[in-house]
Coordinates of C-alpha atoms in Angstrom, one line a residue:
M1 CA 0.0 0.0 0.0
T2 CA 1.3 3.4 -0.9
D3 CA 0.4 6.9 0.4
E4 CA -3.4 7.5 0.7
F5 CA -3.2 10.9 -0.9
D6 CA -1.1 9.7 -3.7
I7 CA -3.7 7.0 -4.4
I8 CA -6.5 9.6 -4.5
H9 CA -4.5 11.9 -6.8
R10 CA -3.2 9.2 -9.1
Y11 CA -6.1 6.8 -9.5
F12 CA -9.4 8.5 -8.3
Q13 CA -9.0 12.2 -9.2
P14 CA -9.1 11.3 -13.0
L15 CA -12.5 9.7 -12.4
T16 CA -14.0 13.1 -11.7
R17 CA -13.7 13.6 -15.5
G18 CA -13.3 17.4 -14.8
H19 CA -16.7 17.8 -13.1
A20 CA -16.7 21.3 -11.8
G21 CA -18.5 20.4 -8.5
A22 CA -15.9 17.8 -7.6
F23 CA -13.2 20.4 -7.3
A24 CA -10.6 17.8 -8.4
L25 CA -11.2 16.1 -5.0
S26 CA -9.3 18.9 -3.3
D27 CA -12.1 20.1 -0.9
D28 CA -14.1 18.5 1.9
A29 CA -17.2 17.9 -0.1
A30 CA -18.7 18.4 -3.6
T31 CA -21.4 20.6 -4.9
L32 CA -24.2 19.5 -7.3
P33 CA -26.8 21.9 -8.6
V34 CA -30.4 21.0 -9.1
R35 CA -31.8 21.8 -12.5
A36 CA -35.1 23.6 -12.7
G37 CA -37.9 21.1 -13.1
F38 CA -35.9 18.2 -11.8
E39 CA -35.2 16.5 -8.4
H40 CA -32.3 14.4 -7.2
V41 CA -32.6 10.6 -6.8
I42 CA -30.0 9.3 -4.2
T43 CA -29.2 5.6 -3.4
T44 CA -26.4 3.8 -1.5
D45 CA -25.2 0.2 -1.7
A46 CA -22.3 -1.5 0.0
I47 CA -20.5 -4.6 -1.1
V48 CA -18.3 -6.8 1.1
Q49 CA -15.6 -9.3 0.1
G50 CA -16.8 -12.9 0.6
V51 CA -20.5 -11.8 0.8
H52 CA -21.2 -9.8 -2.4
F53 CA -18.2 -10.7 -4.4
L54 CA -15.8 -13.7 -4.4
T55 CA -12.7 -13.4 -2.2
D56 CA -10.5 -13.8 -5.3
E57 CA -12.6 -11.7 -7.7
A58 CA -10.8 -9.5 -10.3
P59 CA -10.8 -5.9 -9.1
E60 CA -12.3 -4.5 -12.3
N61 CA -15.3 -6.9 -11.9
I62 CA -15.8 -5.7 -8.3
A63 CA -15.9 -2.1 -9.6
T64 CA -18.4 -3.0 -12.3
R65 CA -20.7 -4.8 -9.8
L66 CA -20.4 -1.9 -7.3
C67 CA -21.5 0.6 -10.0
T68 CA -24.2 -1.5 -11.5
C69 CA -26.1 -2.2 -8.2
N70 CA -26.4 1.5 -7.6
L71 CA -27.0 2.5 -11.3
S72 CA -29.7 -0.2 -11.4
D73 CA -31.5 1.5 -8.5
L74 CA -31.4 4.8 -10.4
A75 CA -32.8 3.0 -13.5
S76 CA -35.7 1.5 -11.5
M77 CA -36.8 5.1 -10.7
G78 CA -36.3 6.4 -14.2
A79 CA -33.4 8.6 -13.2
R80 CA -30.5 9.8 -15.3
P81 CA -27.1 9.4 -13.5
L82 CA -25.3 12.5 -12.4
G83 CA -22.3 11.2 -10.4
F84 CA -21.3 9.3 -7.3
T85 CA -19.3 9.4 -4.0
L86 CA -17.3 6.4 -3.0
A87 CA -15.9 4.9 0.2
C88 CA -13.1 2.3 -0.2
V89 CA -12.2 0.1 2.7
W90 CA -9.0 -1.8 1.5
S91 CA -7.5 -4.8 3.2
R92 CA -4.1 -3.8 4.5
E93 CA -2.6 -6.4 2.1
T94 CA -4.1 -4.8 -1.0
D95 CA -1.4 -3.9 -3.5
I96 CA -1.2 -0.9 -5.8
D97 CA -1.9 -3.0 -8.9
F98 CA -5.2 -4.1 -7.5
I99 CA -6.2 -0.5 -6.7
A100 CA -5.2 0.6 -10.2
A101 CA -7.3 -2.2 -11.8
F102 CA -10.2 -1.3 -9.6
A103 CA -10.0 2.3 -10.6
E104 CA -9.8 1.3 -14.3
G105 CA -13.0 -0.8 -13.8
L106 CA -14.7 2.2 -12.3
G107 CA -13.5 4.4 -15.2
A108 CA -15.3 2.1 -17.7
S109 CA -18.7 2.7 -15.8
V110 CA -17.9 6.4 -15.5
D111 CA -17.5 6.7 -19.2
A112 CA -20.3 4.3 -20.2
H113 CA -22.9 6.1 -18.1
D114 CA -21.5 9.7 -17.9
F115 CA -21.2 9.0 -14.2
P116 CA -18.3 11.0 -12.7
L117 CA -16.8 10.5 -9.2
L118 CA -17.6 13.5 -7.0
G119 CA -15.8 12.6 -3.7
G120 CA -15.4 10.0 -1.0
D121 CA -13.0 8.4 1.3
T122 CA -10.3 5.6 1.3
V123 CA -9.2 3.7 4.4
T124 CA -7.7 0.3 5.4
T125 CA -8.9 -2.5 7.6
P126 CA -7.5 -5.7 9.0
G127 CA -10.6 -7.4 7.8
P128 CA -12.2 -8.1 4.4
M129 CA -12.5 -5.3 1.8
M130 CA -15.7 -3.3 1.6
F131 CA -16.9 -0.6 -0.8
S132 CA -19.8 1.7 -0.5
L133 CA -21.1 3.9 -3.3
T134 CA -23.7 6.6 -3.2
A135 CA -25.2 7.3 -6.6
I136 CA -26.9 10.6 -7.5
G137 CA -29.3 10.9 -10.4
E138 CA -32.0 13.2 -11.5
V139 CA -35.6 12.8 -12.7
E140 CA -38.3 15.2 -13.6
V141 CA -40.2 16.5 -10.5
G142 CA -43.0 14.1 -9.6
R143 CA -42.1 11.6 -12.4
A144 CA -39.9 9.1 -10.6
L145 CA -41.0 5.5 -11.0
R146 CA -42.1 4.0 -7.7
R147 CA -43.1 0.6 -6.3
N148 CA -46.5 1.7 -5.1
G149 CA -48.4 2.3 -8.3
A150 CA -49.4 -1.2 -9.4
S151 CA -53.2 -1.8 -9.9
P152 CA -55.3 -4.9 -10.5
G153 CA -55.4 -5.6 -14.2
D154 CA -51.9 -4.4 -14.8
T155 CA -49.6 -6.7 -16.7
V156 CA -46.3 -7.7 -15.0
Y157 CA -43.2 -7.4 -17.2
V158 CA -39.5 -8.0 -16.9
S159 CA -36.6 -6.8 -19.1
G160 CA -34.0 -9.1 -20.6
S161 CA -33.6 -12.6 -19.2
I162 CA -33.9 -13.8 -15.6
G163 CA -31.7 -16.1 -13.5
D164 CA -28.4 -15.6 -15.3
G165 CA -26.9 -13.7 -12.3
A166 CA -27.6 -16.4 -9.7
L167 CA -26.6 -19.2 -12.0
G168 CA -23.5 -17.3 -12.9
L169 CA -22.5 -17.1 -9.3
L170 CA -22.8 -20.9 -9.1
A171 CA -20.7 -21.2 -12.2
A172 CA -18.0 -18.9 -10.8
E173 CA -18.0 -21.0 -7.6
G174 CA -17.7 -24.3 -9.6
K175 CA -21.1 -25.4 -8.3
L176 CA -23.0 -25.5 -11.6
G177 CA -23.8 -28.8 -13.2
N178 CA -22.6 -30.2 -16.5
I179 CA -23.2 -27.5 -19.2
E180 CA -21.0 -26.5 -22.1
A181 CA -18.2 -24.1 -21.6
G182 CA -19.8 -21.3 -23.7
H183 CA -22.9 -21.3 -21.6
R184 CA -20.8 -21.4 -18.4
K185 CA -18.9 -18.3 -19.6
F186 CA -22.0 -16.4 -20.6
L187 CA -23.5 -17.0 -17.1
E188 CA -20.3 -16.0 -15.3
D189 CA -20.1 -12.8 -17.4
R190 CA -23.7 -11.9 -16.6
Y191 CA -22.9 -12.3 -12.8
R192 CA -19.5 -10.5 -12.9
R193 CA -20.4 -7.7 -15.3
P194 CA -24.1 -7.0 -15.3
T195 CA -25.6 -4.1 -17.3
P196 CA -27.8 -1.5 -15.6
R197 CA -31.0 -0.7 -17.6
I198 CA -30.7 3.1 -17.4
A199 CA -32.2 3.9 -20.8
T200 CA -35.0 1.4 -20.2
G201 CA -35.9 3.1 -16.9
R202 CA -36.0 6.5 -18.6
S203 CA -38.3 5.1 -21.3
L204 CA -40.7 3.7 -18.7
I205 CA -41.6 7.1 -17.3
G206 CA -45.2 7.7 -18.2
Q207 CA -45.7 4.0 -19.1
A208 CA -44.9 1.9 -16.1
H209 CA -47.2 2.1 -13.1
A210 CA -44.7 0.5 -10.7
C211 CA -41.1 -0.5 -11.1
I212 CA -38.2 -2.2 -9.2
D213 CA -34.9 -3.6 -10.1
I214 CA -34.2 -7.4 -9.7
S215 CA -31.4 -7.6 -7.3
D216 CA -32.5 -9.9 -4.5
G217 CA -34.6 -12.4 -6.4
L218 CA -37.5 -12.1 -8.8
V219 CA -40.2 -13.3 -6.4
Q220 CA -38.9 -11.3 -3.5
D221 CA -38.6 -8.1 -5.5
L222 CA -42.0 -8.5 -7.1
G223 CA -43.3 -9.0 -3.5
H224 CA -42.0 -5.5 -2.6
I225 CA -44.3 -4.1 -5.3
C226 CA -47.2 -6.1 -4.0
E227 CA -46.6 -4.9 -0.4
T228 CA -46.3 -1.2 -1.3
S229 CA -49.2 -1.3 -3.9
S230 CA -51.5 -3.5 -1.7
V231 CA -52.0 -6.0 -4.5
S232 CA -51.1 -9.6 -5.4
M233 CA -49.6 -11.1 -8.5
R234 CA -50.0 -14.3 -10.5
I235 CA -46.8 -15.1 -12.4
E236 CA -46.6 -17.9 -15.1
A237 CA -43.3 -19.8 -14.6
A238 CA -43.3 -20.8 -18.3
K239 CA -43.4 -17.2 -19.4
I240 CA -40.3 -16.1 -17.5
P241 CA -37.7 -15.3 -20.1
L242 CA -34.6 -17.4 -19.9
S243 CA -31.3 -17.2 -21.8
A244 CA -30.1 -20.3 -23.8
A245 CA -27.5 -20.8 -21.0
A246 CA -30.1 -20.8 -18.3
R247 CA -32.3 -23.2 -20.2
A248 CA -29.3 -25.6 -20.6
A249 CA -28.7 -25.4 -16.9
I250 CA -32.3 -26.2 -16.0
T251 CA -32.3 -29.1 -18.5
A252 CA -29.2 -30.5 -16.7
D253 CA -30.8 -29.9 -13.3
P254 CA -34.5 -28.9 -13.1
A255 CA -34.1 -28.0 -9.4
L256 CA -32.3 -24.9 -10.5
L257 CA -35.6 -23.3 -11.3
D258 CA -35.7 -22.3 -7.6
V259 CA -32.4 -20.5 -8.1
I260 CA -33.7 -18.6 -11.1
L261 CA -36.8 -17.5 -9.3
S262 CA -35.1 -16.4 -6.0
G263 CA -31.4 -16.0 -6.7
G264 CA -31.2 -12.3 -7.7
D265 CA -28.2 -10.5 -9.1
D266 CA -29.9 -10.0 -12.5
Y267 CA -30.2 -6.2 -12.3
E268 CA -33.0 -6.3 -14.8
L269 CA -36.2 -4.3 -14.3
A270 CA -39.6 -5.7 -13.2
F271 CA -42.6 -3.4 -13.8
T272 CA -46.3 -3.2 -14.2
G273 CA -48.5 -1.4 -16.7
A274 CA -50.6 -1.7 -19.8
D275 CA -49.0 -1.7 -23.3
I276 CA -45.3 -0.9 -23.0
T277 CA -43.5 0.4 -26.1
G278 CA -40.3 2.0 -27.2
L279 CA -37.8 0.2 -25.0
D280 CA -34.2 -0.5 -25.8
V281 CA -34.2 -4.1 -24.6
P282 CA -36.7 -7.0 -25.1
V283 CA -39.4 -7.1 -22.4
T284 CA -41.6 -10.1 -21.6
A285 CA -45.1 -10.2 -20.0
I286 CA -45.0 -12.8 -17.3
G287 CA -48.1 -12.3 -15.3
T288 CA -51.0 -10.2 -14.0
V289 CA -51.6 -7.9 -11.0
L290 CA -54.7 -9.0 -9.0
K291 CA -56.7 -7.8 -6.0
G292 CA -56.0 -9.6 -2.8
K293 CA -53.6 -10.1 0.1
P294 CA -50.1 -8.9 -1.0
G295 CA -48.0 -11.8 -2.3
V296 CA -46.7 -13.5 -5.4
A297 CA -47.9 -16.8 -6.7
I298 CA -45.7 -18.6 -9.2
I299 CA -47.8 -21.0 -11.3
G300 CA -46.3 -24.0 -12.9
G301 CA -47.3 -25.8 -16.1
D302 CA -49.7 -28.0 -14.2
G303 CA -51.6 -25.0 -12.9
Q304 CA -50.4 -25.4 -9.4
A305 CA -48.4 -22.9 -7.3
I306 CA -44.7 -23.6 -7.2
R307 CA -43.4 -23.6 -3.6
L308 CA -39.9 -22.1 -3.1
A309 CA -37.4 -22.8 -0.3
K310 CA -37.0 -19.0 -0.1
S311 CA -38.2 -16.0 -2.0
G312 CA -34.9 -14.2 -2.3
Y313 CA -31.8 -13.0 -0.6
N314 CA -31.9 -11.5 2.9
H315 CA -28.7 -10.5 4.8
F316 CA -30.2 -11.3 8.2
S317 CA -31.4 -14.7 7.3
A318 CA -28.7 -15.8 4.8

């Protein structure tokens, strides 16, 4: 480990990309104006070594996941990214090459999403590494997508494909069954380098009645919409969109359907509404919003509800 201030100057100051309010990371805090007619959307996520990323994960992949989980929250509210603050808690054994690669990974997200670094902190610990990122976005006043707008009769949609993230973690851990190398790599890449649906979220403003990102499991996250909207949902398992790799995994081991429904880490969007048009990614109708006690019923091909061992990830019951 080298000098803290040298690390900030060499690796993190460039990530401000010249944003005026960051002051080249030379002051105690940053400034960020609010545009007329807009309001800020703010979200924070933390990731911990051995919990949210593998102990030996490549630093650039850690950076990508850190950015994605926050950008995905902005996407779920229809927000455009403005910038972020970052707290890095490095293990005392972390070498400078690791930090440089981590910063390079951050830089890729900064450039891809016009998402400059505005400030933060860097410290060391005798324990595992931890990173916390606070993302700031903007959305038109009163137009943010929420979880509480679903109504009986709405169709339930998801973007992209579901289950790749959770299956990708199993693949990265060497726990996935016998599938071909190409499928395995696809799933690992989807876990390690997910894509936040920023443009999709922006396009859903005025169309979606309720929206959430799929981070902790499809069933659990849809359940959050049900709770806040006071509705129930009927989801058809056969309609849930799967990648070719996920289908191959289920063919090899049908029990993996549980993982797909409850595993999380997809960072796709789940939303409700009527006819949805003009999106940048494929979307699939998977069910219907109903009246009734809040909850999600997953219906199998036999017309019976599928019982899951768990609905999703929870830090305090994991």
